[in-house]
Amino acid sequence: MNDPAITPAVTAVADDIAEMEIRGAAAIADAAAAAIGEQAQASEADTPEEFRAEIRAAARRLHETRPTAVSLPNALRYVLQGMEGNTVAELRDSIVATVVEFRRELDQAQDNLGQIGANRLRDGDTIMTHCHSTDALSCVRHALNDGKDISAIVKETRPRKQGHITARQLRDWDVPVTLIVDNAARRYLNDADHVLVGADSIAADGSVINKIGTSGLAVNARERGVPIMVAAQTLKLHPGTMTGHTVEIEMRDEREVLADAEREAVGDVRVENPAFDVTPPRYVDAIVTERGQFPPESIVTLMRELFGDQQNGEPWDERS
Ligand code: RUB
């Protein structure tokens, strides 16, 4: 049998995720689910078997783009588990409907956790942010809607400077923003009432996997007595960690760290560019989800409820 046909739309989305044109755990999940929907709609499969094989191949292509944000496999699993029917038309319709439902739940979850997170913020509070997280920003948006004045100290977030996206968004909401380089974070923690970050994955023990630099920020914040709040919808919970797996930390290209001219000037050194790090649960005060807020150590209870204890392969695995 020929390799299953993947549509150009899926390839384009996969490339955009790998290149970080589409980035952030929620946006990646949303784009991947939508791409499976496009695959379903554009498919020219003649048989249900052919159609299923195409969908599985598209999911594998999307899955291999970036390894750390578990929202990606969680989204793909959600959509593929919604595929049912005995004809190509039925299978297609079920995928399209599941993608719509997935997006609705994603938006709803972000909105709900935003309200829960906003309740932790008081009028006049200053937050310190790292990277760009739509879940974290949802908490700020709700606090503003509740009439609270919020200010922000925004870490630049080297090497990709996602802090600029956060700063722009907050300015659009009229939030006073102070942009700082990452190295200045400890100094400015004196002026912060909360550290507010998102997550790419949350492990069963409550460890938070987020943009590189989060763990150092959390350790410093704890030392200064500044509470650390992680805004993460349950799509970020990593089911595999319940069965003892660890979360893979993506290593990205050295060219994100050194431009070509700098590379020449620096000479023959090894450059490492991990995209994420792991913050141990003892440095996190609260994980805010759409299902409520949890001390990190109790997140496993929610994970068991949502995923059960067992994982039996993935719906995109090749079958004989
Ligand atoms: C993004 C990042 C964000 C989380 C949460 O890293 O670490 O904090 O993905 O974002 P990158 P959201 O820029 O490398 O993708 O809350 O929007 O899901």
Coordinates of N, CA and C and ligand atoms in Angstrom, one line a residue, residues 20 23-26 66 131-135 162 198-200 210-211 236 276, ligand 1:
M20 N 8.1 27.5 15.0 CA 7.5 28.4 16.0 C 6.8 29.6 15.4
R23 N 3.1 29.0 18.0 CA 3.8 28.6 19.2 C 2.9 28.8 20.4
G24 N 3.3 28.3 21.6 CA 2.5 28.3 22.8 C 1.6 27.1 22.8
A25 N 1.5 26.4 23.9 CA 0.9 25.1 24.0 C -0.5 25.1 23.5
A26 N -1.3 26.1 23.9 CA -2.7 26.1 23.5 C -2.9 26.4 22.0
R66 N 7.2 19.1 17.8 CA 7.8 19.6 19.0 C 7.4 18.6 20.1
C131 N 7.9 34.5 29.3 CA 7.4 34.0 28.0 C 6.1 34.6 27.7
H132 N 5.3 33.9 26.9 CA 3.9 34.4 26.5 C 3.0 33.2 26.7
S133 N 2.0 33.4 27.6 CA 1.1 32.3 27.8 C -0.3 32.9 27.7
T134 N -1.2 32.3 26.8 CA -2.5 32.7 26.7 C -3.4 32.3 27.9
D135 N -3.0 31.2 28.5 CA -3.7 30.8 29.8 C -3.4 31.9 30.9
Q162 N 9.7 36.0 23.5 CA 8.2 35.9 23.6 C 7.6 37.0 24.5
G198 N 2.5 30.3 32.4 CA 1.8 29.2 31.9 C 2.5 27.9 32.0
A199 N 2.1 26.9 31.2 CA 2.8 25.6 31.3 C 2.6 24.9 29.9
D200 N 3.6 24.1 29.6 CA 3.6 23.3 28.4 C 3.1 21.9 28.8
N210 N 7.8 24.4 31.6 CA 7.5 25.6 30.9 C 8.7 26.2 30.3
K211 N 8.6 27.4 29.7 CA 9.8 28.0 29.0 C 11.0 28.0 29.9
K236 N -3.0 20.6 29.5 CA -1.6 20.6 29.7 C -1.1 19.5 30.7
F276 N 12.8 24.5 27.2 CA 12.0 24.4 28.4 C 12.8 23.9 29.6
Ligands
RUB1 C1 5.7 28.8 25.2 C2 5.6 28.6 26.6 C3 4.2 29.0 27.2 C4 3.3 27.8 27.3 C5 1.9 28.1 27.7 O1 6.9 28.3 24.7 O2 6.4 28.2 27.3 O3 4.4 29.5 28.6 O4 3.3 27.1 26.1 O5 1.3 28.9 26.7 P1 7.2 28.4 23.1 P2 -0.3 28.9 26.5 O6 7.1 29.9 22.7 O7 8.5 27.8 22.9 O8 6.1 27.6 22.3 O9 -0.9 29.3 27.9 O10 -0.6 30.0 25.5 O11 -0.7 27.6 26.2

